[in-house]
Tab-separated table of C-alpha atoms in Angstrom:
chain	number	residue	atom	x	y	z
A	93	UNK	CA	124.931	36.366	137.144
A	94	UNK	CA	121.435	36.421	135.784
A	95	UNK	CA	118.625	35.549	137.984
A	96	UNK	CA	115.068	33.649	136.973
A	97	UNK	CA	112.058	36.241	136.543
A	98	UNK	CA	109.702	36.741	138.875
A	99	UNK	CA	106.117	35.676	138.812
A	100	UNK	CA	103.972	37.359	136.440
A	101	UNK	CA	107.668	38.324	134.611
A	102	UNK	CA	109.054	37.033	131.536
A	103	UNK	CA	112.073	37.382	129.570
A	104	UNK	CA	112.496	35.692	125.634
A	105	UNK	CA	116.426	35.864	125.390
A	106	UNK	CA	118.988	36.376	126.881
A	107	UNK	CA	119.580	40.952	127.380
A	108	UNK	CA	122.147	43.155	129.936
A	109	UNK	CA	118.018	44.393	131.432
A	110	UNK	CA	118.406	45.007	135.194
A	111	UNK	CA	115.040	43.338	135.036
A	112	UNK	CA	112.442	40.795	133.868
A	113	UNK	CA	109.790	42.031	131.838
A	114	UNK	CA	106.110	42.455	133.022
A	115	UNK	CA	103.770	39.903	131.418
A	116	UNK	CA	101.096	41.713	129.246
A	117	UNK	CA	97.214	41.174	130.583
A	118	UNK	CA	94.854	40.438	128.070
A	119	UNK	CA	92.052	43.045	127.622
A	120	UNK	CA	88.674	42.439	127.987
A	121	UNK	CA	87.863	42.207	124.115
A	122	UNK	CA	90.448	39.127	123.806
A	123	UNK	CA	91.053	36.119	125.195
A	124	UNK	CA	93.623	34.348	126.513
A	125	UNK	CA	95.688	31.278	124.472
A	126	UNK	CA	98.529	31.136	126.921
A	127	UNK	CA	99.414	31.949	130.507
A	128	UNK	CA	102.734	33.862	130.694
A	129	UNK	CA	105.517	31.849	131.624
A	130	UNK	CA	109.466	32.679	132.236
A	131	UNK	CA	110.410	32.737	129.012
A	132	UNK	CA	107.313	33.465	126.623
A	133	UNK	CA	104.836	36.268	127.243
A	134	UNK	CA	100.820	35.680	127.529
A	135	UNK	CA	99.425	35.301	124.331
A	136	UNK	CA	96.264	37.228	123.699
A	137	UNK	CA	93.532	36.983	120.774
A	138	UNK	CA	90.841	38.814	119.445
A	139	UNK	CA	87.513	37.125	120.726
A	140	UNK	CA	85.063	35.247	118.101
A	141	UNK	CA	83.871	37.907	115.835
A	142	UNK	CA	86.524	40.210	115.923
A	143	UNK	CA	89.540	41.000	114.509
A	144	UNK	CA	92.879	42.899	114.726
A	145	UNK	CA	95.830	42.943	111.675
A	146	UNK	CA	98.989	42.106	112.212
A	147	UNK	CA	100.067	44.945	110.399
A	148	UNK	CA	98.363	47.348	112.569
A	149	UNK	CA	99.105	47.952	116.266
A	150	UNK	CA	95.854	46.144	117.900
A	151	UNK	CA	94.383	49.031	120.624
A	152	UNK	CA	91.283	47.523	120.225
A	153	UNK	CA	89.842	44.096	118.160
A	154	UNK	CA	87.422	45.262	115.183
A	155	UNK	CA	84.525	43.542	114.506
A	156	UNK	CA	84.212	41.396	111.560
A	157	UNK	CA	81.888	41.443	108.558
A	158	UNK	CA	78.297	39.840	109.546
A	159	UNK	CA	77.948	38.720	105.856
A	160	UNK	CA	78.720	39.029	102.464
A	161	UNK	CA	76.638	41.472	100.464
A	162	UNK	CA	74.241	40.684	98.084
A	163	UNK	CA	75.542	39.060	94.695
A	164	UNK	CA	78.996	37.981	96.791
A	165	UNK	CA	80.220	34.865	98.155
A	166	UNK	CA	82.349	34.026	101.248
A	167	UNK	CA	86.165	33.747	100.038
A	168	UNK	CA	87.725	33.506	103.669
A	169	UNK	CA	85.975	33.492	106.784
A	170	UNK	CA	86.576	35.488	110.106
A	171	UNK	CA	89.790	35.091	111.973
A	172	UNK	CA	91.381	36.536	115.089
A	173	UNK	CA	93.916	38.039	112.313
A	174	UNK	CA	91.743	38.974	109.461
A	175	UNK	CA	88.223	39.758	108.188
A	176	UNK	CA	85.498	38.190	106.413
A	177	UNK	CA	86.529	37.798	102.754
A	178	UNK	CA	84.007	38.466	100.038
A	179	UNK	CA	83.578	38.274	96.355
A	180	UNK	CA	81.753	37.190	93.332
A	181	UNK	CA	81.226	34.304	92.899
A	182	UNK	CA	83.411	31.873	90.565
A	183	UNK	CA	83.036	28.766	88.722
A	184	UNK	CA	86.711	27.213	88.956
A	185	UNK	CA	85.816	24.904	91.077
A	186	UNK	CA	82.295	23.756	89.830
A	187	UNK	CA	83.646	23.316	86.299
A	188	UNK	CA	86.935	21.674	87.198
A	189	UNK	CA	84.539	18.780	88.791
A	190	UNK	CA	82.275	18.849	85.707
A	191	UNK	CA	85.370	18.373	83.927
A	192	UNK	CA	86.937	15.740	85.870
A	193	UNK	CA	83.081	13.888	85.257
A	194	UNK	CA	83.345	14.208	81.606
A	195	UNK	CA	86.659	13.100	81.128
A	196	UNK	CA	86.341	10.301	83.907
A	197	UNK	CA	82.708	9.123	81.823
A	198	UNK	CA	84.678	8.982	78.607
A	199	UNK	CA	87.120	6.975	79.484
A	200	UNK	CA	85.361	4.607	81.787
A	201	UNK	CA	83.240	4.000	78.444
A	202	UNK	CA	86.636	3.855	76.231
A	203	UNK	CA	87.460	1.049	78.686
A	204	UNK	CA	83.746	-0.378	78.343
A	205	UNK	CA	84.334	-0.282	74.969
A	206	UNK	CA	87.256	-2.296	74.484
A	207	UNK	CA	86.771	-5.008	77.189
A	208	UNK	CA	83.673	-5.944	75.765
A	209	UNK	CA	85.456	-5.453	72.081
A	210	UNK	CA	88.402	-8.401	73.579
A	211	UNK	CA	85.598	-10.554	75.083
A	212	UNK	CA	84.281	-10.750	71.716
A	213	UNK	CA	87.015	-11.473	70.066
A	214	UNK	CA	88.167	-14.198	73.035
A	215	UNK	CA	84.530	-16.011	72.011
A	216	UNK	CA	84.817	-15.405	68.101
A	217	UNK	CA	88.427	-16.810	68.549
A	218	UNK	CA	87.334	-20.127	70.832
A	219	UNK	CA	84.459	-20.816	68.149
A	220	UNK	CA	86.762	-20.721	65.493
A	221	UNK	CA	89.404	-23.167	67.187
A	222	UNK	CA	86.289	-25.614	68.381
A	223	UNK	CA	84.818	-25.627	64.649
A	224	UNK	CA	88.545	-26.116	62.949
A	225	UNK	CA	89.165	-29.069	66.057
A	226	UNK	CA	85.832	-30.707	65.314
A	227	UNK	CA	83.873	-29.097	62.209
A	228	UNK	CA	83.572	-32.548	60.196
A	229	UNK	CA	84.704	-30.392	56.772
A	230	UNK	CA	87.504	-28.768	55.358
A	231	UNK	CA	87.998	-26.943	52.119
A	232	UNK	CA	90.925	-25.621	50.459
A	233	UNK	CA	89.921	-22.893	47.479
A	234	UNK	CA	91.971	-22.561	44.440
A	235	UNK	CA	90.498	-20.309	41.755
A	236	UNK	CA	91.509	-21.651	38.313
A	237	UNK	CA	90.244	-20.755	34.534
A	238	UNK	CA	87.534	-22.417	33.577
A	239	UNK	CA	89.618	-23.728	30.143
A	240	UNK	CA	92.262	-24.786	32.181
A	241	UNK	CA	93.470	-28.342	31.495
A	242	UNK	CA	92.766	-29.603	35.107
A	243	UNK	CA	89.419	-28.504	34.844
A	244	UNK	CA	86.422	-30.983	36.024
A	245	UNK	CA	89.223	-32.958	37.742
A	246	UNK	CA	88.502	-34.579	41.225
A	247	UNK	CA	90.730	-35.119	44.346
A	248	UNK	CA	91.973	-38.016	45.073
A	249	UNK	CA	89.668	-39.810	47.707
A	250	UNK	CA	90.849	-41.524	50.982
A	251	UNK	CA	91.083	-45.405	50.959
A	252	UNK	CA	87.886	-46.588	51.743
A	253	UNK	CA	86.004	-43.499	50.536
A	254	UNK	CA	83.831	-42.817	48.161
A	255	UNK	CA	85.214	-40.422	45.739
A	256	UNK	CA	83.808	-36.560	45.458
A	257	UNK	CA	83.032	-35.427	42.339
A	258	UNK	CA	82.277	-32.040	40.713
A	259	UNK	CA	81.864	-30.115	37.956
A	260	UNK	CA	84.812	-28.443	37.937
A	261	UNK	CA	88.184	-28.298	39.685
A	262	UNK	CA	88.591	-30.301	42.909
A	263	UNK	CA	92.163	-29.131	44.133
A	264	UNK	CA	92.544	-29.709	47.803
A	265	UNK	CA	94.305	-32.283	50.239
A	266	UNK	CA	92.838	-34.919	52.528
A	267	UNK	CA	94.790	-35.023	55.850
A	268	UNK	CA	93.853	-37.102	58.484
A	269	UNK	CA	90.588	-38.094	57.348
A	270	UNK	CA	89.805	-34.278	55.682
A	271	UNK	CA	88.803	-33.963	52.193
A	272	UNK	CA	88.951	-31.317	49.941
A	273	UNK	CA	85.731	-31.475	46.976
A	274	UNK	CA	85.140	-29.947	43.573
A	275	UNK	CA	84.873	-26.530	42.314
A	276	UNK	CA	81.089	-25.285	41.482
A	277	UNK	CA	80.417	-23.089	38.521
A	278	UNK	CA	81.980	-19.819	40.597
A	279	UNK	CA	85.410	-21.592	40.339
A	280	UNK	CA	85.793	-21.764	44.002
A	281	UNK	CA	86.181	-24.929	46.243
A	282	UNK	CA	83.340	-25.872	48.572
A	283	UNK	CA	83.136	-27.929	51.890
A	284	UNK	CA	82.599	-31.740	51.801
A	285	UNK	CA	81.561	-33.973	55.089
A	286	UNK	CA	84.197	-35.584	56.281
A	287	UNK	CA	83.991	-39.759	55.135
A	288	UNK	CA	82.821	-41.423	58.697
A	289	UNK	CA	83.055	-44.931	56.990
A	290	UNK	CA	86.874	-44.106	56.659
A	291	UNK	CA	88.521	-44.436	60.757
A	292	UNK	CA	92.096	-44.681	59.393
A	293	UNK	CA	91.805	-43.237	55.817
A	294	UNK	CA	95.277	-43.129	53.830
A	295	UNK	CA	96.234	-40.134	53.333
A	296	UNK	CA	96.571	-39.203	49.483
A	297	UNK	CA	97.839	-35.830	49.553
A	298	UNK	CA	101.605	-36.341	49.492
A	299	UNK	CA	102.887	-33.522	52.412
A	300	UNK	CA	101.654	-32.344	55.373
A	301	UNK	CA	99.356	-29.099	54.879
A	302	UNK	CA	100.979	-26.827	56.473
A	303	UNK	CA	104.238	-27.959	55.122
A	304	UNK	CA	102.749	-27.798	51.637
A	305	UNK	CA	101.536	-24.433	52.236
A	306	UNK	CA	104.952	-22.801	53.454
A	307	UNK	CA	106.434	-24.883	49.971
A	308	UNK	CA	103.693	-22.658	47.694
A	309	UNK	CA	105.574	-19.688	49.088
A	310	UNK	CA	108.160	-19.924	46.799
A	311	UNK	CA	105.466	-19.638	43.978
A	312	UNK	CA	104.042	-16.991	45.148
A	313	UNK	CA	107.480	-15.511	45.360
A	314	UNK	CA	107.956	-16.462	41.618
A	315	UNK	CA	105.110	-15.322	40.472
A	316	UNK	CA	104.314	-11.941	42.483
A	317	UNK	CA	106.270	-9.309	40.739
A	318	UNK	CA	108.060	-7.066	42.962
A	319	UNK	CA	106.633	-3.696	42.830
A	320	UNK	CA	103.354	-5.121	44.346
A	321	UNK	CA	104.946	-6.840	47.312
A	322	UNK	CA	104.247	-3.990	49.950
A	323	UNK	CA	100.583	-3.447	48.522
A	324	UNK	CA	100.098	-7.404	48.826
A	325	UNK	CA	101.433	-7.423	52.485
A	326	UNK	CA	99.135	-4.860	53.504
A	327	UNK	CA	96.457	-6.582	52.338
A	328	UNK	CA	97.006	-9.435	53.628
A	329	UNK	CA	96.980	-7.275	57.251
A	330	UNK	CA	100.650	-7.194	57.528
A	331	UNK	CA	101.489	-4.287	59.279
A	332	UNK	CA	104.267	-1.690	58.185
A	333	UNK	CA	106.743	-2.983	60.989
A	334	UNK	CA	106.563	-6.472	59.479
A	335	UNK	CA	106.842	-5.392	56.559
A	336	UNK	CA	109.958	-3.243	57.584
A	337	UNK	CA	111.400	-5.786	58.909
A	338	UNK	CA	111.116	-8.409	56.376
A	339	UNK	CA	113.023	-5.762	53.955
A	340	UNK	CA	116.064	-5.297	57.034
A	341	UNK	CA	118.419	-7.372	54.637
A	342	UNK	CA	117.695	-6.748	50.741
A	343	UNK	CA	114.077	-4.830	49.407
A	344	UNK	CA	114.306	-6.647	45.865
A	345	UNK	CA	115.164	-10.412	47.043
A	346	UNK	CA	112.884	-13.376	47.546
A	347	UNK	CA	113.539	-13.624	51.209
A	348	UNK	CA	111.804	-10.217	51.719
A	349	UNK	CA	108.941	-11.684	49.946
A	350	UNK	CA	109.325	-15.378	51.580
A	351	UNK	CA	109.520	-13.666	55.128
A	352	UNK	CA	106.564	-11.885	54.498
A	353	UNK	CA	104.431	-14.799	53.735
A	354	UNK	CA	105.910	-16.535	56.808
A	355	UNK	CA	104.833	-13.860	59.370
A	356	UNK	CA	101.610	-13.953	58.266
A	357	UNK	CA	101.046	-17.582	58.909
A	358	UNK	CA	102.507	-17.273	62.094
A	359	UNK	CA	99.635	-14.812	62.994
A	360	UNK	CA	97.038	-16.359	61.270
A	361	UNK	CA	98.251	-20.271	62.378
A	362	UNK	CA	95.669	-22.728	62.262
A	363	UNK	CA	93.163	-20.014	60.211
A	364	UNK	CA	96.284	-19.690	57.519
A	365	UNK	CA	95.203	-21.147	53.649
A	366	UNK	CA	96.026	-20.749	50.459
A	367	UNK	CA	92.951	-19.825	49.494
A	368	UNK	CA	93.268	-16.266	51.238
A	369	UNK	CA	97.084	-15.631	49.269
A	370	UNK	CA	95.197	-16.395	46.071
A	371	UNK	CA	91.891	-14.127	47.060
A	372	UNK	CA	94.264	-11.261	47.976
A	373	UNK	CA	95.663	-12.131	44.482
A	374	UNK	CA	92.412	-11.451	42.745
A	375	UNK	CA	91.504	-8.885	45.192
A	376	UNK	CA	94.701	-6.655	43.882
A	377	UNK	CA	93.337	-7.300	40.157
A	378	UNK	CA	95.863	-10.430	39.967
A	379	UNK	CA	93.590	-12.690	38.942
A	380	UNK	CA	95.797	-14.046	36.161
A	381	UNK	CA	98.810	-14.392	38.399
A	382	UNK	CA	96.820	-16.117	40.865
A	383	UNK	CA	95.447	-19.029	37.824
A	384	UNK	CA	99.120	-19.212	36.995
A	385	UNK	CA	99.785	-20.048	41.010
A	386	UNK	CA	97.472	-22.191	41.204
A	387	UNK	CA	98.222	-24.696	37.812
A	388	UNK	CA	102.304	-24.521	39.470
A	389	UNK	CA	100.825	-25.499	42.348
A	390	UNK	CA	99.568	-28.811	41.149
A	391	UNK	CA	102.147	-28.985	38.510
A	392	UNK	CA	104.898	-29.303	41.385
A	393	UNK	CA	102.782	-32.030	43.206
A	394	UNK	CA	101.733	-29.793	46.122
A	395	UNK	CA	98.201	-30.594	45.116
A	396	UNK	CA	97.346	-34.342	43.715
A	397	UNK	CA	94.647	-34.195	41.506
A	398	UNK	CA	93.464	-37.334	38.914
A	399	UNK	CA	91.424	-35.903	35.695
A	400	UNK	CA	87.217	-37.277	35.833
């Protein structure tokens, strides 16, 4: 039967010992963490400033290093199980931070950068929609030869309206009190003021703009030839995924081509005209394809225009 330990006795587990062990005293160059109880010895450190290894049997606590010599840094301070540390001195950690600063500047001003980029084009965007809601002008620009037959023809006015005349070609559409005007000696369409003596004009372009303008596709897909639909999606900002995808069923057809044209007025909605198809035209040295466009056009009644 085993018996409890005496005071100032101890044993850890359970042994065939006769006896208890005698707790160990602390000497006078440690001090004490723990009293001895039944089952743990005393624990015993080496006072502040000294030391003694663990892998060393401790007769006596060593005193630490004061300080680091000259040219060294701390690495580890003084413990009751170890000695001062010391070596030269390293950067790590200094450069890491500078590092983490740099990176941290760059991309707050990446972030700068491109919220101030989407604010501007929020504002650019708002202008644009207030001036197409209530801008008192509207122009639609069709570049034809100057020999053309329809040359120095004028639009049809609104009832009510005095009628616009120009020098040259006046191709355009009045909807909803809009009126497109004549062409000046560059060929191109201009702005006119919108009639204020007219507050319910008839309207004498026969279809709805934007109707008219998805109709013209099929002219354009006429008239573009093939090999230059890609180059004339890309520059109309198309990008390669839409145009991907508008080739998913057949590369040579005139859906591609229709689809194409479709998903860019579905970006460009309200900013969509003709007049940017036709630009891109000349832009891609199509100039002659884009006259040809634009005599069908009026040819096929998408554009009602009455000789001066």
């Amino acid at each position: 039967k085993c018996l409890p330990c005496n005071e100032s006795e101890f044993t850890e587990y359970p042994n065939d010992f006769s006896k208890c062990l005698r707790c160990q005293v602390c000497r006078e160059d440690q001090v004490q963490l723990s009293p001895c109880q039944a089952t743990r010895n005393t624990q015993c450190a080496c006072r502040n400033g000294t030391f003694c290894s663990p892998d060393h049997p401790c007769e006596m606590c060593q005193k630490c290093r004061p300080r680091c010599p000259s040219g060294e840094v701390e690495l580890a301070a003084c413990t009751p199980h170890s000695d001062r540390r010391c070596g030269p001195p390293t950067t790590t950690s200094s450069s890491s931070s500078n590092q983490f600063l740099i990176v941290g500047g760059v991309v707050l001003f990446v972030l700068l950068l491109a919220l101030l980029f989407l604010l501007w084009r929020c504002c650019c965007r708002s202008s644009g929609e207030h001036q197409n809601g209530h801008c008192s002008t509207l122009s639609l620009q069709v570049r034809v030869p100057r020999s053309d037959a329809i040359q120095r023809s004028t639009l049809i006015p609104a009832e009510g309206c005095d009628p616009v005349k120009g020098k040259d070609l006046g191709l355009g559409a009045v909807l909803g009190g809009w009126e497109g005007t004549s062409l000046q000696d560059e060929g191109v369409f201009e702005q006119s003021p919108f009639c204020p003596s007219c507050p319910c004009p008839t309207l004498s372009f026969p279809l709805p703009l934007p109707l008219a303008l998805r109709r013209s596709f099929d002219v354009f897909a006429d008239m573009v030839p093939v090999k230059d639909w890609k180059r004339y999606g890309r520059a109309l900002d198309l990008l390669e995924n839409d145009i991907d995808l508008a080739e998913m069923n057949d590369k040579c057809s005139r859906e591609t081509f229709f689809q194409m044209l479709n998903t860019w007025h579905n970006k460009e909605g309200m900013n969509a005209s003709v007049n940017t198809l036709l630009d891109t035209l000349h832009q891609l040295s199509l100039g002659g394809i884009a006259k040809e466009i634009s005599r069908k056009l009026v040819q096929q009644g998408l554009f009602q225009c009455e000789g001066s």
